[in-house]
Tab-separated table of C-alpha atoms in Angstrom:
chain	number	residue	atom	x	y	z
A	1	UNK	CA	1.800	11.162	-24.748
A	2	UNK	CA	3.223	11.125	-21.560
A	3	UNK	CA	0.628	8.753	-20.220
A	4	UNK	CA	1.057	6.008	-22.969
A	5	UNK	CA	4.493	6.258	-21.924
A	6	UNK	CA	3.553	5.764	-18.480
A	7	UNK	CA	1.386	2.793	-19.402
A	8	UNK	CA	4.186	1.459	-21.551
A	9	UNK	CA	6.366	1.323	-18.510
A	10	UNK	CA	3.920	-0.358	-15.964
A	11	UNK	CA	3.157	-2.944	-18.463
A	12	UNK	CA	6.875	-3.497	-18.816
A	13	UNK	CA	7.238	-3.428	-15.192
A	14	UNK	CA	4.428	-5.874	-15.099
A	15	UNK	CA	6.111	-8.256	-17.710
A	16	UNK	CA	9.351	-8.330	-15.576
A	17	UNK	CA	7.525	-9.166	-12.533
A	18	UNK	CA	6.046	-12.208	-14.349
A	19	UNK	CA	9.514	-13.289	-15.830
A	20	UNK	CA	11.111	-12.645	-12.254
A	21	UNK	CA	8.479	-14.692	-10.916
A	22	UNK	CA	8.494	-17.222	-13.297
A	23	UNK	CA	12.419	-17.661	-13.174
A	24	UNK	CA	11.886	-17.907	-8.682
A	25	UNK	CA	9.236	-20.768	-9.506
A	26	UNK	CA	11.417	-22.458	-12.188
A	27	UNK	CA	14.599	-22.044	-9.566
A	28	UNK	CA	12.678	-23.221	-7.090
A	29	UNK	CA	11.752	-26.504	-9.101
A	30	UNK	CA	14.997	-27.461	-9.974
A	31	UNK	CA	16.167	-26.876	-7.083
A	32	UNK	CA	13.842	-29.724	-5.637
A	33	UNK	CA	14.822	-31.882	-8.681
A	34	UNK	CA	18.546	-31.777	-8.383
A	35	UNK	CA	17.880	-32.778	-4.875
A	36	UNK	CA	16.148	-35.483	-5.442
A	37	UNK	CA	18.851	-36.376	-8.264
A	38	UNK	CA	21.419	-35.877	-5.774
A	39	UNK	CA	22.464	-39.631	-5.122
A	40	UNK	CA	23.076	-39.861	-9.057
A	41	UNK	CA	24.917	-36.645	-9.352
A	42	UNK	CA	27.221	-37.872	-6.227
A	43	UNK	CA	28.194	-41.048	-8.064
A	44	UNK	CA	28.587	-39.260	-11.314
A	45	UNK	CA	31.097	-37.569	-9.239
A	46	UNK	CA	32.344	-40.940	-8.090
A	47	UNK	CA	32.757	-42.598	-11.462
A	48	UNK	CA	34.000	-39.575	-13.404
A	49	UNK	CA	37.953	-38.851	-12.003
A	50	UNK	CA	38.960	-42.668	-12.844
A	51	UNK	CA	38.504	-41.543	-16.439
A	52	UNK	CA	41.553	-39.065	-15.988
A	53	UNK	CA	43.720	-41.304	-14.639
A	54	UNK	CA	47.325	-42.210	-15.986
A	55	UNK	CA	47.666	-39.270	-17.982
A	56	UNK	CA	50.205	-36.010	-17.595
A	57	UNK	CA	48.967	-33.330	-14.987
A	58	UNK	CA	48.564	-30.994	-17.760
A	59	UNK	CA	45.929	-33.285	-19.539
A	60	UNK	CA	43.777	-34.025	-16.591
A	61	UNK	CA	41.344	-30.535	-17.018
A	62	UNK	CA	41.537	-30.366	-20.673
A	63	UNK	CA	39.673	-34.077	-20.197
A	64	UNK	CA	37.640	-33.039	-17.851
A	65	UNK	CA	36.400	-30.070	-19.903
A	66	UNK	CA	35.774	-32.707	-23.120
A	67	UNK	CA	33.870	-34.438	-20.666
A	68	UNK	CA	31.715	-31.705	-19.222
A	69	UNK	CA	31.031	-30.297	-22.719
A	70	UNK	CA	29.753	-34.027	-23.414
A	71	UNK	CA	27.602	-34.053	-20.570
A	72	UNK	CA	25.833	-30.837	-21.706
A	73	UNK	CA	25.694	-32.104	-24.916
A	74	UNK	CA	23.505	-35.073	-23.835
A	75	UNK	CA	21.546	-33.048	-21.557
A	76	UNK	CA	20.314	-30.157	-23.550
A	77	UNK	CA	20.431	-31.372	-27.028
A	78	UNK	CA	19.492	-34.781	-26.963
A	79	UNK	CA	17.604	-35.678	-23.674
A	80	UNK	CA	16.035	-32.426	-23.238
A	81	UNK	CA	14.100	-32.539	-26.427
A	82	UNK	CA	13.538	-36.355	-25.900
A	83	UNK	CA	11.920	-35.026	-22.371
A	84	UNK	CA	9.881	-32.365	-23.714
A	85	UNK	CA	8.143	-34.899	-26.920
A	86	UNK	CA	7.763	-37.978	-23.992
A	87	UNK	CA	5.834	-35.314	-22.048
A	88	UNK	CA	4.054	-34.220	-24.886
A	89	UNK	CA	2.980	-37.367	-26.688
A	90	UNK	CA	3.150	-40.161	-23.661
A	91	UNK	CA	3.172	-38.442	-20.552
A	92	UNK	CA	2.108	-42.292	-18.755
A	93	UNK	CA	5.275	-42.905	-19.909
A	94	UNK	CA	7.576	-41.463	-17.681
A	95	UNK	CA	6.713	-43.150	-14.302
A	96	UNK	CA	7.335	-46.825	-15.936
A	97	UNK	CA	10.558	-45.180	-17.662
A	98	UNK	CA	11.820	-43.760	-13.834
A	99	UNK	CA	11.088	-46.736	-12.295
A	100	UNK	CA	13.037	-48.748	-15.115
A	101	UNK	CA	15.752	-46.335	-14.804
A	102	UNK	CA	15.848	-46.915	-11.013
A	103	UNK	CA	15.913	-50.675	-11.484
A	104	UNK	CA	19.506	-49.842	-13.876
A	105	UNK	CA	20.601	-47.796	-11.016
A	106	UNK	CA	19.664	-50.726	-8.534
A	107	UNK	CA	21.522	-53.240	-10.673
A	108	UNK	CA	24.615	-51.066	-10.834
A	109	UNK	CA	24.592	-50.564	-6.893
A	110	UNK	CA	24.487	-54.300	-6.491
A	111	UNK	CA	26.409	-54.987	-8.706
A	112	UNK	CA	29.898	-52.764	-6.831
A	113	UNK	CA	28.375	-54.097	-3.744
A	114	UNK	CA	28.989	-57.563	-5.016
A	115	UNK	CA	32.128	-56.879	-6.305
A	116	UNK	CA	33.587	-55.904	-2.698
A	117	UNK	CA	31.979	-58.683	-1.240
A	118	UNK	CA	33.306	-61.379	-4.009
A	119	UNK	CA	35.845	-59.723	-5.611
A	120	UNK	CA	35.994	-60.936	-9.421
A	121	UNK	CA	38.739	-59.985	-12.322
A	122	UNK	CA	37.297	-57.602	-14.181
A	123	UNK	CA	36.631	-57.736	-17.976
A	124	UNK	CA	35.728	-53.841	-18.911
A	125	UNK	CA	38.426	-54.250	-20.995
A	126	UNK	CA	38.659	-57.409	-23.395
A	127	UNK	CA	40.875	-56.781	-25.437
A	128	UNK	CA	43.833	-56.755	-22.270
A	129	UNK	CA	46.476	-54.270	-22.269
A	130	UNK	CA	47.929	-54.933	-26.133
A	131	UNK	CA	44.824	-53.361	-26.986
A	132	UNK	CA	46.266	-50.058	-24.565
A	133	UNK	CA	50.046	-50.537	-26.014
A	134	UNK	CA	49.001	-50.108	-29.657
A	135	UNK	CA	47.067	-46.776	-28.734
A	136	UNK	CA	49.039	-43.775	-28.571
A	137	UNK	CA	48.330	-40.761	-26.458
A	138	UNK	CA	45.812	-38.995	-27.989
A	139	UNK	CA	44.109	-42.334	-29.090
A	140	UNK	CA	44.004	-43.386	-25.414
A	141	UNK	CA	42.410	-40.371	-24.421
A	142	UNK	CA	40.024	-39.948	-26.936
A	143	UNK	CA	38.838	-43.387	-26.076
A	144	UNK	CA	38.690	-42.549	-21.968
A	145	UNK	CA	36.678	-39.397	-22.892
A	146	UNK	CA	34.037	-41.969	-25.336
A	147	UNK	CA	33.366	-43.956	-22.186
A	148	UNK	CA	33.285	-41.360	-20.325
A	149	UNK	CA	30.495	-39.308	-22.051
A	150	UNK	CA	28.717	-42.829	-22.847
A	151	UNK	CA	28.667	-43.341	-19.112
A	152	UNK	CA	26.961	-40.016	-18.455
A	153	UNK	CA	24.402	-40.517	-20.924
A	154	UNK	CA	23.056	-43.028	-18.647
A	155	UNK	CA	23.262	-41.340	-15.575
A	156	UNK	CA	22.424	-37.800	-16.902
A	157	UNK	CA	18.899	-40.068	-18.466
A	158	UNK	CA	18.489	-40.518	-15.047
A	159	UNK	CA	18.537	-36.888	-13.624
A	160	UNK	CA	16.471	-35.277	-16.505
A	161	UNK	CA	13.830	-37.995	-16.229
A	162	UNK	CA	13.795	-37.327	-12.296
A	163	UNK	CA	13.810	-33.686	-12.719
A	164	UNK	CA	10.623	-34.237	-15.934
A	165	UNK	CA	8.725	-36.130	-13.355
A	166	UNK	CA	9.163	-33.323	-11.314
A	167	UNK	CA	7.634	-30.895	-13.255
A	168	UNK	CA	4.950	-33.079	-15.037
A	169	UNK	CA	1.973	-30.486	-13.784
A	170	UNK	CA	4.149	-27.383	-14.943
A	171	UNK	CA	3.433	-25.780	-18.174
A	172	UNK	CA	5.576	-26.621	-21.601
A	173	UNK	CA	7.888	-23.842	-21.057
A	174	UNK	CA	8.580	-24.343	-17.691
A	175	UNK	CA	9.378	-27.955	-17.884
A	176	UNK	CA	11.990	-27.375	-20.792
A	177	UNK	CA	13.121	-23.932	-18.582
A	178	UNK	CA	13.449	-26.199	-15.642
A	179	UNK	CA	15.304	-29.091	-17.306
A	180	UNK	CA	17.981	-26.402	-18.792
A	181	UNK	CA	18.258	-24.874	-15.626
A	182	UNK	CA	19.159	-28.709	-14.040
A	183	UNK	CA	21.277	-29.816	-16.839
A	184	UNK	CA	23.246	-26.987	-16.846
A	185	UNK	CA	23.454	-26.708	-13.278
A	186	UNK	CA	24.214	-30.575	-12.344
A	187	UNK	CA	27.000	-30.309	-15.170
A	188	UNK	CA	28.805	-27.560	-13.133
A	189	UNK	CA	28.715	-28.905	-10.100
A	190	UNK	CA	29.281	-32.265	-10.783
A	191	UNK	CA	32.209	-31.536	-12.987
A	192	UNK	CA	33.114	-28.904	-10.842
A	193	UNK	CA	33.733	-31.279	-8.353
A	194	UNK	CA	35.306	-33.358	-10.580
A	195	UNK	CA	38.284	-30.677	-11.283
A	196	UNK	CA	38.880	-30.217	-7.823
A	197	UNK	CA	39.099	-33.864	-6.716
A	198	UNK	CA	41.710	-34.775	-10.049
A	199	UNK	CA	43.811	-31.816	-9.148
A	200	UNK	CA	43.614	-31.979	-5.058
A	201	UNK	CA	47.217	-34.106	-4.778
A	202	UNK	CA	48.849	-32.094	-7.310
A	203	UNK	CA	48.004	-28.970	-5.037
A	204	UNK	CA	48.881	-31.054	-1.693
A	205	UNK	CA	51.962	-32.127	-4.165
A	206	UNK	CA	52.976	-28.376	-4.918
A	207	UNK	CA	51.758	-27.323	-1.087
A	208	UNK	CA	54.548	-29.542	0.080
A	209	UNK	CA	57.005	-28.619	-1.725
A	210	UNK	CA	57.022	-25.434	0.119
A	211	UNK	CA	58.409	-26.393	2.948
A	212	UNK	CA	56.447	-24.013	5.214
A	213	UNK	CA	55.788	-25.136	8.366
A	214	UNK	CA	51.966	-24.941	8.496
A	215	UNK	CA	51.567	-25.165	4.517
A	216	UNK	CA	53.427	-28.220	3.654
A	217	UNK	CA	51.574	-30.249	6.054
A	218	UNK	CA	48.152	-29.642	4.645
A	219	UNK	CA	49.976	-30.590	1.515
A	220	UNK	CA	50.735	-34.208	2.686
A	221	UNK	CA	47.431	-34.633	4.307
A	222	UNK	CA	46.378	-34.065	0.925
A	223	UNK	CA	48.334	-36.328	-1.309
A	224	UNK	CA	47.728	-39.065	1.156
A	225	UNK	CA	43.823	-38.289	2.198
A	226	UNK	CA	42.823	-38.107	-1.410
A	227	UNK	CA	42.969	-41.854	-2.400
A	228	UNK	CA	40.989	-42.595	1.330
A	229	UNK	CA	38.831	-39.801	0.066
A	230	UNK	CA	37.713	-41.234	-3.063
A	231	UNK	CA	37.318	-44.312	-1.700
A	232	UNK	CA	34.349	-43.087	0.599
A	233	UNK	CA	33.338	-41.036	-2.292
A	234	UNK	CA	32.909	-43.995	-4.233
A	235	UNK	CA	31.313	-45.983	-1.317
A	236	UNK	CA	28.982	-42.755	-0.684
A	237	UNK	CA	28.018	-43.215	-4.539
A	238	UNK	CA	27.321	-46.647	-4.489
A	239	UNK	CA	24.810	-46.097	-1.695
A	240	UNK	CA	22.987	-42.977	-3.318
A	241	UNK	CA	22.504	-45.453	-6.471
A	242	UNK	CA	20.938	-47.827	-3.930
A	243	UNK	CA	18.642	-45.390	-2.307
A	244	UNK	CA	17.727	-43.471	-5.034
A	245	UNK	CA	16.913	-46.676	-7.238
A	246	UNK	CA	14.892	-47.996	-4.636
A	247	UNK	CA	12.887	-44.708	-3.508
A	248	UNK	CA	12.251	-44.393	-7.281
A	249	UNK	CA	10.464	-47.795	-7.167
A	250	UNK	CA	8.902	-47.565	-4.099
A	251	UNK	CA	7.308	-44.326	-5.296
A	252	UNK	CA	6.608	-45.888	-8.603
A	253	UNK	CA	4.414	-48.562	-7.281
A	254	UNK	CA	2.840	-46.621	-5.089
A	255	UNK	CA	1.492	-44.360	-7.942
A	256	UNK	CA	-0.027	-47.630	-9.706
A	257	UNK	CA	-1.888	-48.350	-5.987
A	258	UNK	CA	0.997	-50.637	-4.132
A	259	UNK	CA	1.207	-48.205	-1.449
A	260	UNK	CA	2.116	-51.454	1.679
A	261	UNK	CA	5.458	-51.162	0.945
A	262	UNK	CA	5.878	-47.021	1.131
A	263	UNK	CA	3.548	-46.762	3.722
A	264	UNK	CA	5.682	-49.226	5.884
A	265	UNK	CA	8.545	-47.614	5.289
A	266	UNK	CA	7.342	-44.642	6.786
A	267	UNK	CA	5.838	-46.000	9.874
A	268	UNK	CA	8.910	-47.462	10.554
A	269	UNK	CA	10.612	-44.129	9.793
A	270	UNK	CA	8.515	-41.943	12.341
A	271	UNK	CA	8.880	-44.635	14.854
A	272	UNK	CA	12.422	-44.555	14.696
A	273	UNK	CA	12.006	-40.549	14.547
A	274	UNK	CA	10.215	-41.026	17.346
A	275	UNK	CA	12.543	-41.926	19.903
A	276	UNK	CA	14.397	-38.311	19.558
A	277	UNK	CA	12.372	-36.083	19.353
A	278	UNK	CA	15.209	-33.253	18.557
A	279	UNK	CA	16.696	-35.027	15.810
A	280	UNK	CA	12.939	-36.796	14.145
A	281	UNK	CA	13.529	-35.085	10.781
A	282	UNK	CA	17.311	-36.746	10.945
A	283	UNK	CA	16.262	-39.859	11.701
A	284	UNK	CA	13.336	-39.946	9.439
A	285	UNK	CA	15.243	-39.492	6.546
A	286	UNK	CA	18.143	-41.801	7.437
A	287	UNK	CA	15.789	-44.711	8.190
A	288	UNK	CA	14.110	-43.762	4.837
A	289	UNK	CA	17.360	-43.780	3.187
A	290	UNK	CA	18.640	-46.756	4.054
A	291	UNK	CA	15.181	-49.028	4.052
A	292	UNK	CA	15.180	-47.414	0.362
A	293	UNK	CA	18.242	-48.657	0.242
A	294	UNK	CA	17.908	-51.972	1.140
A	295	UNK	CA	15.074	-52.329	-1.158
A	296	UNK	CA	16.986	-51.354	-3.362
A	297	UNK	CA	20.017	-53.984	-3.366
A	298	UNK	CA	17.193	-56.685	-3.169
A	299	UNK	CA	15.990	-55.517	-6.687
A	300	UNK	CA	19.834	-54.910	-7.901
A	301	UNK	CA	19.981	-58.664	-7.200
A	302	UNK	CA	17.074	-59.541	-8.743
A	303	UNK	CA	18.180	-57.749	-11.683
A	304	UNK	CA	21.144	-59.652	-11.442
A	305	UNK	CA	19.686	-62.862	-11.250
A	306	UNK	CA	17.739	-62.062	-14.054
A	307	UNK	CA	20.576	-60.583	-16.656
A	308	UNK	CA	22.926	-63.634	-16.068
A	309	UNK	CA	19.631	-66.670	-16.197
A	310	UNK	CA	17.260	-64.955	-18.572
A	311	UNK	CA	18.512	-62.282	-20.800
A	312	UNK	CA	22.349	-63.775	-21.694
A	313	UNK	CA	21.010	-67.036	-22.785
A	314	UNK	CA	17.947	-65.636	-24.573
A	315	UNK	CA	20.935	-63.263	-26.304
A	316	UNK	CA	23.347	-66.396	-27.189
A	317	UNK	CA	20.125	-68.206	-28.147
A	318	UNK	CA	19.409	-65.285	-30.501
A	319	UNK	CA	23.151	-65.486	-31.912
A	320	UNK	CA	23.208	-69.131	-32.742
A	321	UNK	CA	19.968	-68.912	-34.667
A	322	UNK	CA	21.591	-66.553	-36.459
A	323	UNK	CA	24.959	-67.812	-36.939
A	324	UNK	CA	24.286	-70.604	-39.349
A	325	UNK	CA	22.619	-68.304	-41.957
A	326	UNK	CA	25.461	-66.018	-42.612
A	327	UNK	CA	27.545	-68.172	-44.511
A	328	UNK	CA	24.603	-69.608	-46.381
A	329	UNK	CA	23.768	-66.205	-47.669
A	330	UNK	CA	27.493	-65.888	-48.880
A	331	UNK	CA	27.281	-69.081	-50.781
A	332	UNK	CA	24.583	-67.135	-52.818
């Protein structure tokens, strides 16, 4: 009796050892996906605190919790699955899927890199502010939190099909273990972050209002660093969406056998790394970066190019075809 029981126990002990070890190897995993994701989640960052803008203090988290819960949604119940079949069923599927994802990401970065160059009015919103008068409060803000989730989708796409490619020689479980494990962790921080950067200047706000001499001036550095602040956030974002975009493509093509322009990149990289010796890993990385980077606007604009000469007129093409056939089907 007493030695089945002792069995019992070792193979229990043995059976946590595996989970413990198989929870270190999925941490371990996502841990190298979320930093490769890491230019998207800094932009998601970026993008998200404009969506609680221009409402009461006191609605600013509540929207930024509708938001997170969003996030998750699209992460684990919808893109997670999707990620697990696309493995499944078309595995060759996901490097042409990255690499168009990094092309969207490309486009996006050239496109607010345009916009500071040539600024241009902006036309997010059609409809002009009568369409904002007739909305009342909670209309408003269901409509910010809409875009806001539809937004993530995109960029949350992104991160799950980073972290899946990832993974790809993991087993089933650990690929969906691993993709939880991101999702849920990329959702805290980033919306973490979030919370902290919406409510910084009402904290420098209620800092300064105390009057203490060493605590109400961190208060006004606040209030007044935190538009500078997410300036250079967004700026910070913009490039991430550059480099990460590119680097996605670069390492896409090299999987199919276009290796010149990777290879070059990283000649030029440990040359550069070269000329300090203490700081080679630095440098390597930074010239990396930014030569990803680079590559990476050139395709945003080509994307550009493309969109505004190819795709819009094939689209209003497409719409006068069908135009005249709608009121000849009334008629009927």
């Amino acid at each position: 009796m007493s030695s089945g029981l002792f069995a019992l126990l070792d193979d229990i002990a043995g059976l946590a050892k595996v989970a413990a070890a198989a929870l270190d190897d999925a941490a371990t995993q996502a841990t190298k996906a979320g930093a490769k994701a890491a230019g998207i989640v800094i932009d998601d960052a970026a993008v998200t605190p404009r969506y609680a803008v221009g409402f009461a203090a006191e609605r600013e988290l509540p929207i930024i919790w509708k938001i997170a819960l969003g996030s998750l949604k699209n992460k684990l119940l919808f893109l997670l699955p999707a990620a697990l079949v696309l493995s499944f069923i078309a595995p060759w599927a996901i490097t042409p899927l990255l690499m168009a994802g990094g092309a969207y990401l490309c486009f996006e970065g050239f496109e607010k890199v345009y916009e500071l160059v040539v600024p241009h009015a902006h036309t997010d919103e059609p409809a002009g502010t009568g369409t904002t008068a007739i909305l009342d409060a909670t209309q408003l803000e269901q409509q910010k939190i809409s875009g806001a989730i539809k937004t993530d989708f995109i960029l949350s796409a992104e991160i799950m099909a980073i972290t899946l490619a990832t993974v790809t020689t993991s087993s089933y479980w650990m690929q969906a273990l691993v993709l939880a494990v991101v999702g849920l962790g990329m959702t805290m921080l980033v919306y973490g972050a979030v919370a902290l950067i919406v409510k910084a200047d009402d904290a420098g706000a209620a800092l300064a209002r105390k009057g203490r001499p060493f605590i109400a001036p961190i208060g006004r550095g606040l209030v007044l660093g935190m538009p500078h602040f997410l300036k250079a956030l967004s700026a910070v974002g913009t490039a991430a969406m550059l480099w990460v975009g590119g680097g996605i493509i670069i390492h896409g093509l090299a999987g199919y056998g276009l290796t010149g322009i990777e290879h070059a990149i990283h000649g030029v990289a440990v040359a550069v790394g070269q000329v300090l010796p203490t700081l080679s890993s630095l440098l390597e990385w930074l010239t990396t970066a930014g030569a990803s980077a680079v590559f990476g606007l050139i395709v945003g604009g080509l994307c550009l190019v493309g969109m505004h000469f190819i795709v819009e007129p094939l689209l209003k093409a497409w719409r006068r075809t069908k135009a005249p056939g709608v009121p000849e089907r009334q008629g009927h």
